[in-house]
XYZ file of C-alpha atoms in Angstrom:
663
model
C -5.443 -5.767 6.570
C -4.868 -4.286 10.163
C -6.070 -5.678 13.532
C -7.429 -9.359 13.308
C -9.329 -9.894 16.568
C -10.981 -13.018 17.087
C -14.614 -13.388 18.352
C -18.184 -13.015 17.424
C -18.881 -10.114 14.984
C -21.564 -7.680 15.907
C -24.009 -6.331 13.351
C -23.753 -2.815 11.979
C -26.521 -1.433 14.393
C -24.500 -3.025 17.308
C -21.350 -1.622 16.275
C -22.725 1.800 15.775
C -24.002 1.677 19.291
C -20.681 0.931 20.764
C -18.891 3.338 18.480
C -18.351 6.170 21.168
C -17.344 3.461 23.744
C -14.601 2.215 21.339
C -13.480 5.832 20.490
C -13.282 6.752 24.150
C -11.245 3.655 25.329
C -9.161 3.886 22.276
C -7.964 7.423 23.154
C -7.362 6.366 26.628
C -5.433 3.412 25.486
C -3.235 5.791 23.119
C -2.565 8.172 26.067
C -1.376 5.299 28.360
C 0.792 3.959 25.344
C 2.153 7.415 24.529
C 3.390 7.995 27.951
C 5.083 4.548 28.407
C 6.994 5.188 25.122
C 7.601 8.922 24.464
C 11.052 8.818 25.949
C 12.358 5.599 24.302
C 15.120 6.222 22.112
C 18.111 4.450 20.360
C 15.937 2.034 18.589
C 17.487 0.520 15.720
C 16.459 1.660 12.179
C 15.051 -1.764 11.422
C 12.672 -2.277 8.359
C 10.587 -4.671 6.741
C 8.343 -5.161 3.883
C 4.749 -6.985 3.023
C 4.062 -8.617 -0.208
C 0.875 -10.140 -1.321
C 0.670 -13.102 -3.424
C -2.230 -14.393 -5.591
C -3.005 -17.933 -6.264
C -4.032 -18.209 -10.154
C -5.459 -21.368 -11.702
C -4.937 -22.051 -15.415
C -7.299 -23.865 -17.603
C -5.146 -24.758 -20.697
C -7.795 -26.436 -22.544
C -10.388 -23.497 -22.381
C -7.407 -20.933 -22.218
C -8.649 -19.209 -18.928
C -6.823 -17.832 -15.800
C -8.851 -17.427 -12.785
C -7.980 -16.556 -9.059
C -7.702 -19.756 -7.033
C -9.811 -19.913 -3.913
C -7.415 -21.845 -1.918
C -5.543 -19.239 0.318
C -6.827 -20.786 3.548
C -6.079 -24.429 2.534
C -2.400 -23.099 1.801
C -2.026 -21.240 4.880
C -3.327 -24.200 6.918
C -0.585 -26.005 5.009
C 2.187 -23.567 5.750
C 1.188 -23.582 9.329
C 1.352 -27.511 9.440
C 4.964 -27.584 7.986
C 5.847 -24.812 10.558
C 4.852 -27.197 13.317
C 6.894 -30.010 11.958
C 9.806 -27.755 11.583
C 9.631 -27.802 7.803
C 8.574 -24.058 7.465
C 10.123 -21.200 5.346
C 13.187 -19.809 7.321
C 12.507 -16.254 8.591
C 9.205 -15.808 6.938
C 5.643 -15.193 8.561
C 2.514 -15.743 6.634
C -0.827 -13.898 7.202
C -4.342 -14.047 5.706
C -5.716 -11.125 3.611
C -9.109 -9.968 2.647
C -9.416 -12.221 -0.655
C -9.607 -15.929 -0.350
C -7.025 -16.035 -3.255
C -4.324 -14.021 -1.509
C -1.855 -14.505 1.087
C 0.665 -12.181 2.676
C 4.360 -13.001 3.249
C 6.682 -10.836 5.507
C 10.048 -11.298 6.829
C 10.144 -13.336 10.042
C 12.563 -10.756 11.635
C 13.102 -7.250 10.647
C 16.027 -6.065 8.443
C 18.642 -4.290 10.216
C 20.403 -0.966 9.839
C 23.737 -2.306 8.417
C 23.922 -1.640 4.876
C 24.772 -5.407 4.254
C 21.059 -6.065 5.079
C 19.979 -4.556 1.962
C 21.090 -7.898 0.217
C 18.789 -9.854 2.455
C 15.649 -8.442 1.232
C 15.381 -10.105 -2.135
C 16.775 -13.320 -0.819
C 13.911 -13.315 1.833
C 11.247 -12.575 -0.737
C 12.644 -15.374 -3.054
C 12.430 -17.968 -0.125
C 8.769 -16.713 0.342
C 7.792 -17.200 -3.345
C 9.680 -20.656 -3.923
C 8.285 -21.914 -0.583
C 4.559 -21.488 -1.768
C 5.403 -22.671 -5.174
C 6.702 -25.761 -3.806
C 3.393 -26.422 -2.048
C 1.086 -26.043 -5.004
C -0.311 -29.562 -5.499
C -1.540 -29.069 -9.196
C 0.629 -28.228 -12.150
C -1.996 -25.785 -13.414
C -1.663 -23.545 -10.174
C 0.800 -20.832 -9.642
C 1.276 -17.924 -7.433
C 1.967 -14.346 -8.607
C 2.734 -10.976 -7.059
C 0.235 -9.018 -9.086
C -1.699 -6.021 -8.202
C -4.922 -7.062 -9.636
C -6.336 -10.130 -11.481
C -10.167 -9.515 -11.942
C -9.880 -9.477 -15.658
C -13.129 -11.110 -16.754
C -16.518 -12.331 -15.581
C -16.505 -15.585 -13.776
C -13.035 -14.676 -12.598
C -12.824 -17.345 -9.613
C -11.934 -20.974 -9.326
C -14.002 -22.772 -8.504
C -16.431 -20.692 -10.321
C -18.986 -18.902 -8.084
C -21.730 -16.886 -9.221
C -22.376 -13.541 -7.593
C -25.693 -13.081 -5.706
C -26.689 -9.414 -5.717
C -29.835 -9.878 -3.722
C -28.570 -12.091 -0.926
C -24.938 -11.905 -0.496
C -22.904 -9.892 2.025
C -21.659 -7.502 -0.616
C -24.854 -7.459 -2.859
C -22.442 -7.153 -5.664
C -23.439 -7.690 -9.358
C -20.044 -9.159 -10.156
C -18.151 -10.338 -6.888
C -19.190 -13.806 -5.177
C -19.053 -13.946 -1.270
C -16.607 -17.024 -1.807
C -14.108 -14.709 -3.103
C -13.957 -13.104 0.442
C -11.738 -14.741 2.880
C -13.865 -16.942 5.307
C -11.469 -17.893 7.631
C -11.866 -14.989 9.790
C -15.156 -13.249 10.379
C -13.628 -9.593 10.068
C -13.691 -9.530 6.236
C -17.212 -10.259 5.601
C -18.233 -8.179 8.555
C -16.170 -5.300 7.281
C -17.932 -5.544 3.685
C -21.353 -5.628 5.202
C -20.756 -2.716 7.606
C -19.269 -0.513 5.002
C -22.262 -1.084 2.801
C -24.855 -0.642 5.617
C -23.252 2.301 7.208
C -23.219 4.432 3.920
C -26.739 3.169 3.231
C -25.932 1.497 -0.072
C -23.322 -0.228 -2.060
C -20.035 1.417 -2.635
C -19.818 2.939 -6.076
C -16.446 2.786 -8.122
C -16.288 4.437 -11.379
C -12.912 4.058 -13.316
C -12.749 5.985 -16.590
C -12.544 3.614 -19.707
C -9.561 3.888 -21.939
C -11.130 4.930 -25.249
C -9.244 3.007 -28.195
C -10.056 3.286 -31.807
C -13.154 0.888 -31.669
C -14.453 1.747 -28.180
C -18.218 2.848 -28.454
C -18.795 6.291 -27.766
C -20.506 6.938 -25.238
C -19.231 3.561 -23.666
C -22.280 2.157 -21.522
C -22.314 -1.306 -20.032
C -25.348 -3.354 -20.409
C -26.069 -3.998 -16.652
C -29.128 -4.678 -14.654
C -31.104 -1.571 -13.625
C -31.397 -2.654 -10.160
C -27.969 -2.375 -8.414
C -26.220 -0.447 -10.950
C -27.805 3.083 -10.648
C -24.477 4.685 -9.786
C -22.796 3.548 -13.008
C -21.511 6.363 -15.208
C -21.218 6.386 -18.864
C -17.652 5.935 -20.196
C -16.618 4.294 -16.858
C -15.981 0.751 -15.565
C -18.432 0.240 -12.631
C -17.654 -1.764 -9.521
C -19.741 -2.094 -6.661
C -17.975 -3.663 -3.508
C -15.060 -3.759 -0.989
C -13.491 -6.679 -2.909
C -12.519 -4.714 -5.940
C -10.234 -2.747 -3.764
C -9.121 -5.014 -0.865
C -8.983 -7.894 -3.264
C -5.983 -6.269 -4.927
C -2.343 -6.546 -3.722
C 0.303 -4.118 -2.873
C 3.941 -3.725 -1.477
C 4.313 -1.909 1.937
C 7.345 -0.882 3.814
C 7.604 -0.258 7.400
C 10.418 1.393 9.020
C 11.302 1.878 12.734
C 12.745 5.243 13.876
C 15.337 6.047 16.498
C 12.694 7.827 18.599
C 9.295 9.313 18.516
C 10.690 12.663 16.962
C 12.561 10.879 14.216
C 9.271 8.751 13.535
C 7.258 12.054 13.013
C 9.915 13.585 10.962
C 10.150 10.493 8.471
C 6.194 10.282 8.294
C 6.392 14.011 7.080
C 9.283 13.667 4.771
C 8.103 10.530 3.143
C 4.672 11.770 2.364
C 5.659 13.948 -0.733
C 7.423 10.947 -2.169
C 4.127 8.851 -2.063
C 2.934 9.997 -5.250
C 6.189 9.585 -6.806
C 6.383 5.934 -6.105
C 2.834 5.617 -7.206
C 3.689 6.665 -10.738
C 7.025 4.650 -10.636
C 5.214 1.333 -9.673
C 1.920 1.734 -11.353
C 0.529 -1.799 -12.376
C -3.110 -1.890 -12.422
C -4.652 -0.755 -15.810
C -7.286 -3.354 -16.076
C -10.433 -3.726 -14.251
C -13.370 -6.239 -14.606
C -11.778 -7.317 -18.314
C -11.668 -3.681 -19.522
C -8.552 -1.419 -19.994
C -8.924 1.679 -17.760
C -7.583 5.092 -18.295
C -5.558 4.887 -15.104
C -2.613 2.911 -14.178
C -2.731 2.810 -10.436
C -5.217 1.378 -8.086
C -5.505 4.124 -5.537
C -8.732 5.608 -6.562
C -10.361 2.253 -6.868
C -9.552 1.025 -3.327
C -10.188 4.455 -2.022
C -13.796 4.174 -3.269
C -14.176 0.609 -2.335
C -13.602 1.384 1.470
C -15.592 4.717 1.306
C -18.185 4.201 4.229
C -19.185 7.864 4.188
C -22.903 8.811 4.003
C -24.315 11.191 1.738
C -24.336 13.732 4.789
C -20.558 13.163 5.463
C -19.929 13.534 1.713
C -21.583 16.901 1.695
C -24.305 15.655 -0.789
C -27.081 16.683 1.728
C -26.994 18.854 4.636
C -25.835 17.481 7.933
C -28.701 16.195 10.272
C -27.801 13.051 12.046
C -24.129 12.643 11.258
C -21.521 14.583 13.093
C -19.138 15.769 10.429
C -18.711 16.550 6.564
C -15.628 14.521 5.824
C -13.537 15.323 2.629
C -12.083 11.979 2.048
C -12.570 8.278 2.227
C -10.873 6.529 5.060
C -8.612 4.951 2.349
C -6.886 7.869 1.102
C -3.939 10.369 1.457
C -2.978 11.807 4.702
C -4.485 15.223 5.688
C -1.563 16.695 7.999
C 2.021 16.548 8.811
C 3.217 15.669 12.192
C 6.275 17.540 12.908
C 6.929 21.109 13.725
C 8.350 21.962 10.456
C 5.873 20.061 8.612
C 3.010 21.885 10.337
C 3.821 24.903 8.143
C 2.695 23.237 5.160
C -0.643 21.912 6.512
C -2.749 23.956 4.227
C -6.055 22.004 3.889
C -8.805 21.999 6.514
C -8.410 19.370 8.933
C -11.854 17.775 10.195
C -11.290 16.501 13.893
C -13.336 15.807 16.843
C -12.977 18.776 19.358
C -13.731 16.565 22.424
C -11.145 13.863 21.514
C -8.642 16.752 20.844
C -9.301 18.271 23.855
C -8.870 14.768 25.947
C -5.583 14.290 24.183
C -4.266 17.839 25.005
C -5.541 17.241 28.615
C -3.712 13.788 28.614
C -0.313 15.391 27.740
C -0.382 14.985 23.681
C 0.996 17.952 21.720
C -1.231 19.856 19.463
C -0.127 18.333 16.302
C -0.346 14.812 17.246
C -3.507 15.329 19.064
C -5.162 16.817 15.847
C -3.829 13.735 13.980
C -5.439 11.188 16.175
C -8.581 13.398 16.701
C -8.900 13.571 12.936
C -8.544 9.693 12.619
C -10.997 9.087 15.321
C -13.852 10.927 13.631
C -14.512 7.508 11.797
C -16.661 4.828 13.343
C -15.298 1.288 14.000
C -16.314 -0.940 11.008
C -15.823 -4.220 12.560
C -16.046 -5.150 16.218
C -16.376 -8.217 18.226
C -18.580 -8.871 21.230
C -15.629 -10.535 23.288
C -13.461 -7.259 22.818
C -16.069 -4.734 24.103
C -14.184 -4.763 27.294
C -10.428 -4.019 27.554
C -7.586 -3.156 29.791
C -6.961 0.328 28.782
C -3.492 0.298 30.714
C -2.154 -2.704 28.992
C -4.109 -3.269 25.731
C -4.790 -1.117 22.684
C -7.429 -3.293 20.742
C -9.993 -0.216 20.773
C -7.041 2.187 19.659
C -6.111 -0.068 16.881
C -9.589 -0.864 15.758
C -9.908 2.793 14.261
C -6.267 3.307 13.666
C -5.783 0.181 11.482
C -9.040 1.073 9.538
C -7.558 4.432 8.512
C -5.601 3.179 5.403
C -3.616 6.164 4.320
C -0.738 6.679 2.195
C 1.545 6.886 5.297
C 0.566 5.320 8.612
C 2.251 6.559 11.834
C 2.498 3.520 14.087
C 3.072 3.868 17.878
C 4.809 1.020 19.507
C 2.503 -2.070 20.191
C 1.482 -2.922 23.830
C 3.740 -4.961 25.663
C 6.430 -4.925 23.047
C 10.037 -4.280 22.208
C 9.083 -2.701 18.790
C 9.552 1.131 18.705
C 7.907 4.003 16.827
C 7.465 3.231 13.107
C 5.959 4.554 10.017
C 4.610 2.767 7.312
C 4.945 3.599 3.288
C 1.661 2.345 1.765
C 1.272 3.483 -1.767
C 3.456 1.153 -3.819
C 1.972 -1.236 -6.168
C 2.960 -5.009 -6.084
C 5.456 -5.668 -8.529
C 5.865 -8.896 -10.596
C 9.271 -10.215 -9.694
C 11.129 -10.397 -6.324
C 13.935 -8.331 -7.914
C 11.584 -5.403 -8.492
C 9.793 -5.597 -5.052
C 13.115 -5.642 -3.451
C 14.200 -2.712 -5.502
C 11.405 -0.603 -4.378
C 11.701 -1.780 -0.931
C 15.285 -0.779 -0.626
C 14.845 2.413 -2.659
C 12.246 3.758 0.008
C 14.517 2.580 2.877
C 17.704 4.114 1.233
C 15.714 7.506 0.780
C 15.031 7.505 4.738
C 18.809 7.153 5.365
C 19.565 9.835 3.000
C 17.023 12.094 4.480
C 18.208 11.506 7.952
C 21.953 11.846 7.122
C 21.748 14.840 5.024
C 18.900 16.493 6.971
C 16.985 16.778 3.714
C 13.768 18.620 3.342
C 11.079 17.094 1.030
C 8.205 18.935 2.362
C 5.475 20.661 0.073
C 2.025 21.718 0.912
C -0.478 19.043 1.657
C -2.750 20.291 -1.116
C 0.160 19.735 -3.588
C 0.645 16.243 -2.459
C -3.114 15.693 -2.915
C -2.663 17.096 -6.619
C 0.297 14.850 -7.132
C -1.556 11.934 -6.200
C -4.198 12.473 -8.619
C -1.605 12.914 -11.443
C 0.333 9.845 -10.429
C -2.715 7.614 -11.191
C -3.171 8.877 -14.761
C -2.239 6.626 -17.733
C 1.667 6.712 -18.280
C 2.070 9.319 -15.544
C 5.639 8.369 -15.120
C 6.528 9.815 -18.421
C 3.732 12.266 -19.349
C 2.896 14.022 -15.964
C 4.801 16.632 -13.855
C 4.755 16.955 -10.144
C 5.147 19.544 -7.587
C 8.457 19.202 -5.941
C 11.056 21.554 -4.128
C 13.680 23.353 -6.156
C 15.990 22.629 -3.169
C 15.805 19.890 -0.690
C 18.938 21.123 1.162
C 18.352 23.007 4.393
C 21.665 24.789 4.252
C 21.799 25.757 0.668
C 20.089 28.779 -0.943
C 20.517 27.695 -4.605
C 17.879 25.551 -6.339
C 20.389 22.835 -6.998
C 21.381 21.027 -4.003
C 24.459 19.123 -5.358
C 27.031 21.687 -4.124
C 25.668 21.089 -0.718
C 25.687 17.332 -0.545
C 29.026 17.091 1.186
C 28.108 20.254 3.526
C 25.169 18.463 4.732
C 26.626 15.295 5.772
C 26.087 14.742 9.611
C 27.982 12.713 12.290
C 24.990 10.379 12.547
C 25.886 6.729 12.856
C 23.617 6.185 9.714
C 26.660 7.441 7.833
C 28.865 4.498 9.398
C 26.051 1.925 8.880
C 24.943 2.125 12.317
C 21.511 2.825 14.140
C 21.356 6.635 13.977
C 21.207 6.658 17.841
C 23.196 9.896 17.780
C 21.148 11.721 15.168
C 19.886 15.023 16.402
C 16.907 16.459 14.193
C 16.479 20.069 13.868
C 13.787 22.161 11.878
C 14.339 21.326 8.158
C 13.006 24.893 7.134
C 13.749 28.217 9.084
C 11.557 30.066 6.652
C 7.861 29.777 6.532
C 6.562 28.985 3.010
C 4.720 32.225 2.598
C 4.776 31.736 -1.071
C 5.258 28.830 -3.534
C 8.356 30.332 -4.995
C 10.170 27.391 -3.485
C 8.367 24.892 -5.735
C 8.467 23.603 -9.126
C 6.921 21.226 -11.411
C 9.209 18.356 -12.466
C 8.956 14.977 -14.275
C 9.528 11.765 -12.476
C 12.782 11.572 -14.431
C 14.024 14.853 -13.151
C 12.977 13.951 -9.624
C 14.700 10.583 -9.665
C 17.512 11.073 -11.778
C 18.103 14.833 -11.666
C 18.242 17.606 -14.153
C 21.373 20.020 -14.485
C 19.293 23.238 -13.864
C 16.525 21.958 -11.876
C 17.110 19.421 -9.123
C 19.985 17.056 -8.148
C 17.794 13.934 -8.204
C 16.967 11.322 -5.562
C 19.339 8.640 -6.958
C 22.354 11.013 -7.017
C 21.810 11.532 -3.433
C 21.845 7.968 -2.630
C 24.840 7.370 -4.758
C 26.480 10.131 -2.809
C 25.515 8.504 0.458
C 26.688 5.219 -0.565
C 30.059 6.889 -1.242
C 30.090 7.937 2.370
C 29.312 4.858 4.346
C 30.879 1.510 4.864
C 29.437 -0.718 2.400
C 30.821 -3.877 0.753
C 31.325 -4.246 -2.924
C 28.667 -7.001 -3.094
C 25.903 -4.879 -1.400
C 26.731 -1.849 -3.531
C 26.520 -3.934 -6.689
C 23.126 -5.201 -5.438
C 21.768 -1.668 -4.533
C 23.169 -0.415 -7.923
C 21.174 -2.797 -9.858
C 18.020 -1.694 -7.921
C 18.754 1.882 -8.386
C 19.245 1.046 -12.283
C 15.672 -0.456 -12.336
C 14.326 2.668 -10.632
C 16.348 5.025 -12.916
C 15.172 3.530 -16.057
C 11.588 3.290 -15.109
C 11.710 6.945 -14.265
C 13.159 7.929 -17.679
C 11.039 5.570 -19.624
C 13.831 3.372 -20.752
C 11.973 0.538 -19.031
C 8.328 0.121 -18.885
C 6.250 0.126 -15.934
C 4.003 -2.943 -15.163
C 1.045 -0.937 -16.324
C 2.732 0.021 -19.725
C 3.720 -3.502 -20.153
C 0.375 -4.737 -19.727
C -1.079 -2.289 -21.972
C 1.480 -3.128 -24.704
C 0.746 -6.702 -24.242
C -2.817 -6.253 -24.731
C -2.564 -3.903 -27.580
C -0.355 -6.364 -29.541
C -2.482 -9.564 -28.596
C -3.886 -11.021 -32.134
C -7.558 -11.254 -30.277
C -7.601 -7.621 -29.085
C -10.084 -5.801 -31.182
C -9.107 -2.158 -30.144
C -12.388 -1.750 -28.158
C -10.869 -1.675 -24.704
C -12.108 -5.258 -23.909
C -9.623 -7.710 -22.358
C -10.948 -11.172 -23.294
C -10.312 -14.327 -21.334
C -7.760 -15.360 -24.106
C -5.793 -12.282 -23.710
C -5.940 -12.534 -19.890
C -4.836 -16.276 -20.041
C -1.915 -15.385 -22.243
C -0.963 -12.406 -20.067
C -0.976 -14.432 -16.869
C 0.978 -17.007 -18.640
C 3.524 -14.586 -19.589
C 3.695 -13.131 -16.065
C 4.261 -16.773 -14.794
C 7.206 -17.137 -17.225
C 8.774 -13.759 -16.104
C 8.299 -14.401 -12.310
C 9.888 -17.762 -12.619
C 12.867 -16.388 -14.733
C 11.966 -18.551 -17.708
C 12.104 -15.566 -20.305
C 13.815 -12.242 -20.339
C 12.075 -8.918 -20.840
C 14.660 -6.283 -21.695
C 12.129 -3.531 -22.241
C 10.705 -4.250 -18.768
C 13.503 -5.403 -16.627
C 17.209 -4.428 -16.874
C 19.150 -7.392 -18.341
C 15.987 -9.325 -18.304
C 16.622 -9.831 -14.659
C 13.671 -11.686 -12.783
C 14.618 -14.158 -10.289
C 17.324 -15.108 -7.959
C 18.325 -18.716 -7.090
C 15.618 -20.878 -5.596
C 16.056 -21.800 -1.964
C 13.202 -23.996 -1.287
C 13.895 -26.346 1.656
C 14.611 -29.994 0.523
C 12.482 -31.473 3.209
C 9.472 -29.400 1.912
C 10.198 -30.332 -1.803
C 10.113 -34.044 -0.720
C 7.084 -33.826 1.450
C 5.070 -32.013 -1.239
C 6.412 -34.480 -3.834
C 4.900 -37.436 -1.782
C 1.436 -35.509 -1.162
C 1.163 -35.012 -4.903
C 1.939 -38.474 -5.763
C -0.654 -39.498 -3.246
C-alpha cells in the first residue's frame, strides 16, 4: 500500500491546505535524491515479489465462507514469534488495506544468479506454511486469492455497513473490514470520498446468463446508489479495490539508465500478464463480464472531481485529468521510448520547470511533473516538516499513491538499494507454484530483454487499448493484442528467430552475473512514423510464437537458458514454470478466472442467473483450500496437478502453536 507514515492524520480540508507544501518539498527531495544517486552503477539485478494472503473463516454447519478480520492479530503474533527467534526464515510481513489481508515478501532480495530462481517458490511456501501453522481454529485458512467478496455479510465476525455514518458511507462495506492498526487506511478512504465530493462509483458489467433478467437492475436503496447503472454490478468504496490482492514484482537495475529502459520495455507486457493471470470474475456475489480486477481498483481509487474528469468546465481545479491515479502509465521514460509517447501528457508546468532547473532531463521531469498533478490523500501532522536533504516522505507521499501498471522507483533515502522498477498488473494466483511461475517469468523476460537488446515498445495508446482488451472475459483465448512484428533491433524481418544468436551480447547476464558490463543503446533507429511495425496477435502467439508472425517470448527465454550457466535442477524448475505459462496462453490450462466460472456454472445450486450464492461461494473456497494445500489435483488448471512444494514449517513454531491451541 505504499508509504506508511505514523502520526496524527489530518482532515481532508487540512490535507488540501498543505497540498502545495507537500508537492514543493517532495520535488526538492527528489532532486536531491536524484543527484546523490544518478551516477551509481554496477548494482546487482536483484528482484523480489509481494504476495498478499487472505484470512478465510469457514462455517461448515451453515455452509458459508467469509473473510476473517484477524490480520492485525496474526501480524502481532508473527512479530512476537520474530522477537523470540521463532519467526519465518527470510520473510517480512506487512499490513495491508483490508483487515483480513497481510502481505508477505522475501526478507532479502533474490540475486542475479540463475540458481536463485529455485528459491522463489521455496520462500513463498515458507510464508504460507508459517501463517497456516499459526491459525488457532480448524475452520480458518489463508488463501492467496485476488478477491473474496462473494456475498452479503462477507465478514467474520459479521459487521453491518453503516452508509450514513461510516468512513466509507458504503451500502455494502463495513468500516471494520478496513485495517484499523494504522490510521492511513481509513484516512485514505475518507479523503478520496471527500476530495471527489461523493462516493466512488464502480460499475462492472454483469455476465448475462440464460436466466439473467434483462435489464438486470439491483434492488438498492435510492439514497446512496444514484450512480448504479443497469446491467452492472455496483460498488461504492475504496475497499472493493484495495481489499483485493495481487502479485507484484520489483527488479533492481544496474543503473538509472537501465531502470528507465526496463520500465519502458515491460510496459507493453503489462496487458499480456493481465490476461494470463486473470483471476477475478465475481464481485458482490455476482458473475461479472470481466476477468481482471484492474478497472475495479482503478475506479475505487479515483479521487478526481467532476471538473478534473471533464464532466463540467474547470473553475476551481487546476487540470482536467484523463485517468484515475490507479491506472496505466502515460509516458515512457527512455529516449527510445519517447518516440512512442502518443497520448497527451498532463503535467504541472511549474514543477516541470523546477525539475529542469534542478538538472533533471526532460522525460523524467515530465514524468514526475505528471505524477505531481495529484494531491496528497493521506497526510500526518508529525510529517509536515521534513529534511529535504536526507528524507523523502513528501516525495513518497505522492509517488506511492500513483498506483500504475509500472512504478519507477528511485533509491530510498540513506539506503544501499538502487534504481528499481515495479511490475504491478499481475493477479494473485492460488498456489505458490503459480505465483513463483509468474514472478520468474517476468524476471526472465528482463534478462532476455537486456541480453538480446530486444525492443518491445509500442505506442502508449496501443498499450491502453490492450489493457482494455486484457480485462475482458476469457481475453487470454478470445482477444488479440497489439504487438511488434519484430522485437529484434538488428533484424529487418518480422520473425526474429534468425536473429536470436546475432543479438547475444557480452553482458554478464549471459553468464549469470549482474549485468554490470551491459551498455544500453537505442532500441530503435527508426521513428515509428507509421504503425506498419505492429500486428495484432493472440496471447498464444505472443507467448508461444507463430511460425509466420512472431518468435514468441518463451522461445526467447529457452534460447537464453541455452546460453547461460544454469544447473539442471534450476532449468527443470524454470521449465515447469514456462510450461504453466505456455499452457495458460494456449488455453490448454484454464486461467483462475475460467476455473472459477466453470466451477460456478457446474455447481448444482447455480440457477444460470449470474448469482453466486453463499453455498456456491463456500464450496468454491473449500475447493481452493484443497488445491492450495495440495490435497487434490486439477489437471485442467495446473500442469500435472502441481500445487504445492514440501512444507517447511519450523518445528518450534508448530510446537508453540500446538500448545496455544490446546490452551
